[in-house]
One Martini backbone bead per residue (centre of mass of N, CA, C, O) as a GRO file, in nm:
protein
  126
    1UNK     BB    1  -0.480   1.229  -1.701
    2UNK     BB    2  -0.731   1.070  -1.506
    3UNK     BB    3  -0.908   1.140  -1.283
    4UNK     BB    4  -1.078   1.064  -1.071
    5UNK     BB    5  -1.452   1.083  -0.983
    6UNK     BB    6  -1.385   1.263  -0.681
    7UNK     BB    7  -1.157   1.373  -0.639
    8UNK     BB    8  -1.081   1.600  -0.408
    9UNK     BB    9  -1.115   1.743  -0.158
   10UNK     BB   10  -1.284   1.917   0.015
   11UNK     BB   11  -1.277   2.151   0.238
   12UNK     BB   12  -1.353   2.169   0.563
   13UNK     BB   13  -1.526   2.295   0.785
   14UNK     BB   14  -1.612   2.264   1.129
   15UNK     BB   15  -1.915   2.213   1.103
   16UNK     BB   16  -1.880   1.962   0.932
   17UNK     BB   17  -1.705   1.777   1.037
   18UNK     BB   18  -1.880   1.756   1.260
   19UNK     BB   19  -2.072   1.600   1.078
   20UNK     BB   20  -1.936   1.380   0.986
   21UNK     BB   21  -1.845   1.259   1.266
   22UNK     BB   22  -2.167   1.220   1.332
   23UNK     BB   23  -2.163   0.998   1.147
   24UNK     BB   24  -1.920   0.806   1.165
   25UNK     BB   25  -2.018   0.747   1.471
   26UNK     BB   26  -2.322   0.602   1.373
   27UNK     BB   27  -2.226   0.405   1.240
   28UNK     BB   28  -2.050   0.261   1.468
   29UNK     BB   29  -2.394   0.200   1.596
   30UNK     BB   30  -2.476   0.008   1.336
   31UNK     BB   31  -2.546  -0.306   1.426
   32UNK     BB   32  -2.346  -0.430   1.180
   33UNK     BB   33  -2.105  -0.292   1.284
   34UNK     BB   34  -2.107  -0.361   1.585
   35UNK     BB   35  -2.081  -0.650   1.516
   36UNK     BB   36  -1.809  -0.642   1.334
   37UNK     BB   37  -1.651  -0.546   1.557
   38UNK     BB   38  -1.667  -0.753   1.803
   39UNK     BB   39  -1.522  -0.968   1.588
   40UNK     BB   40  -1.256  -0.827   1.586
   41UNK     BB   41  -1.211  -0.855   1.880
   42UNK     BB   42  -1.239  -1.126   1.916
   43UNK     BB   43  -0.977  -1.217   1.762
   44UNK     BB   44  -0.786  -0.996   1.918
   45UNK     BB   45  -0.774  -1.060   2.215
   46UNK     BB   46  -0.584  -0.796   2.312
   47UNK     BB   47  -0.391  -0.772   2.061
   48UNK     BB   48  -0.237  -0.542   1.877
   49UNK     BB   49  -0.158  -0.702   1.629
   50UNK     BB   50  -0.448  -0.795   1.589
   51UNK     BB   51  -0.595  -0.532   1.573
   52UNK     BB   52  -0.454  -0.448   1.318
   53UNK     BB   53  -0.563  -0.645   1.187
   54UNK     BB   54  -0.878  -0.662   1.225
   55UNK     BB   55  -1.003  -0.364   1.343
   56UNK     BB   56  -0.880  -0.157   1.145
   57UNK     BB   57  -1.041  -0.246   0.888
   58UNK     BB   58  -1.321  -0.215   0.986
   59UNK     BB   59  -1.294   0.068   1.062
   60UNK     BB   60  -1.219   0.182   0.811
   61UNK     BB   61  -1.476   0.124   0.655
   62UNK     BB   62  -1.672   0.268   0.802
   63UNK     BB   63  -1.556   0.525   0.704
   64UNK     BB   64  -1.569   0.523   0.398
   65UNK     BB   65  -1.832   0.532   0.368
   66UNK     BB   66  -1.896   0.823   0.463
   67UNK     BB   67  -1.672   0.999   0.339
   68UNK     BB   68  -1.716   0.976   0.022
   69UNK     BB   69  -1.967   1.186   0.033
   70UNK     BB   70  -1.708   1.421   0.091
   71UNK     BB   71  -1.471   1.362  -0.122
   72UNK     BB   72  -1.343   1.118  -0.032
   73UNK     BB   73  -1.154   0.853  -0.047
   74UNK     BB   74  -1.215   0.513  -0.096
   75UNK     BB   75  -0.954   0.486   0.091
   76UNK     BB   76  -0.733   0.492   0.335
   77UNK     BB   77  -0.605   0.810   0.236
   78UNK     BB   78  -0.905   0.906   0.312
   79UNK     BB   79  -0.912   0.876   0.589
   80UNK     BB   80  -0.625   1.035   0.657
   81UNK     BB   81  -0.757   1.293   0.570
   82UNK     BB   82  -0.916   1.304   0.769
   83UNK     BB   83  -0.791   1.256   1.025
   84UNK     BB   84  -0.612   1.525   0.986
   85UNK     BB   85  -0.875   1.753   0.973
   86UNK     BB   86  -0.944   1.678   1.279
   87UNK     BB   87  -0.718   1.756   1.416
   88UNK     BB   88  -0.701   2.047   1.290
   89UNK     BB   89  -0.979   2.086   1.490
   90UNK     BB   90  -0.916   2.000   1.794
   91UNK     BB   91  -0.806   2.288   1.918
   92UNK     BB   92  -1.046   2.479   1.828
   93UNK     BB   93  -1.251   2.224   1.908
   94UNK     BB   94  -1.361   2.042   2.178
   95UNK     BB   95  -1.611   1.908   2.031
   96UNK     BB   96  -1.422   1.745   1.848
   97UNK     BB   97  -1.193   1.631   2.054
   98UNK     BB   98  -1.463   1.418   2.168
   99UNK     BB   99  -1.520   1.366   1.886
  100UNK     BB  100  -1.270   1.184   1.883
  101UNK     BB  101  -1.220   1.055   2.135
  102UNK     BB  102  -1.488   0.850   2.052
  103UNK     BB  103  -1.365   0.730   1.816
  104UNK     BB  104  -1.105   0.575   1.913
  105UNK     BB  105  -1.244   0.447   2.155
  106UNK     BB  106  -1.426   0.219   1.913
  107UNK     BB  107  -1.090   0.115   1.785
  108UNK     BB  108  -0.911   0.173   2.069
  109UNK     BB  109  -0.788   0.060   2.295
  110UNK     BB  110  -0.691   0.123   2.587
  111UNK     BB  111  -0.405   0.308   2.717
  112UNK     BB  112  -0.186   0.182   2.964
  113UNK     BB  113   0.058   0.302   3.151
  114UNK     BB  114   0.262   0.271   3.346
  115UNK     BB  115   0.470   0.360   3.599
  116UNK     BB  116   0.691   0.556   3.697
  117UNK     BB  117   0.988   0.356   3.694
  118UNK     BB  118   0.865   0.088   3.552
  119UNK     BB  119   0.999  -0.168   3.377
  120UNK     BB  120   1.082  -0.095   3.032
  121UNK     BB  121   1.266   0.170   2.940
  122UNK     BB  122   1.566   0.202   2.916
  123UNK     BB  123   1.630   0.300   3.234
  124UNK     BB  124   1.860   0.333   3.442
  125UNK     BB  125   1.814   0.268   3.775
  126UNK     BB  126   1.989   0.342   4.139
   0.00000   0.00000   0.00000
């Protein structure tokens, strides 16, 4: 059985994810690809299931163009293995942290909860 040619991802160090991750982030601000996205976002008009259509693929894109070149694969499977990785590195480094929350705020809508005690909870109070 012939192994793909990029074989499994090399473990990387937190200083290196960290340089890929400001890659990632670098790609995320290149003008066609910034173009990309809110066209993609125009498309989903705030709505959940329309962003996970449309802006969710051209983000995975954007993430696997920098990555493949660190040993992920280039399918979604390469993303989710970083996205891993970087998790993996979130509560050890703060700036790991930041950029992570700043590359989710990227193609991630802004999630805003109720408050305690409106809507539909699905628990009822008297």
């Amino acid at each position: 059985m012939a192994a793909s040619a990029q074989g499994p991802a090399a473990p990387l160090t937190a200083e290196q994810a960290k340089a890929v991750l400001a890659e990632v982030i670098k790609a995320f601000g290149a003008p066609e690809n910034a173009q990309r996205m809110e066209e993609a976002r125009d498309n989903a008009c705030n709505d959940m299931g329309k962003m996970l259509q449309f802006l969710l693929p051209v983000a995975t894109q954007i993430q696997q163009d920098v990555i493949k070149a660190y040993g992920f694969s280039s399918d979604g499977e390469g993303v989710l293995k970083f996205a891993r990785l970087i998790k993996s590195y979130e509560s050890q480094d703060p700036e790991i942290a930041g950029m992570s929350g700043k590359l989710k705020a990227m193609f991630l809508p802004p999630m805003t909860l109720p408050p305690h005690g409106a809507g539909t909870g699905g628990v009822a109070t008297s």
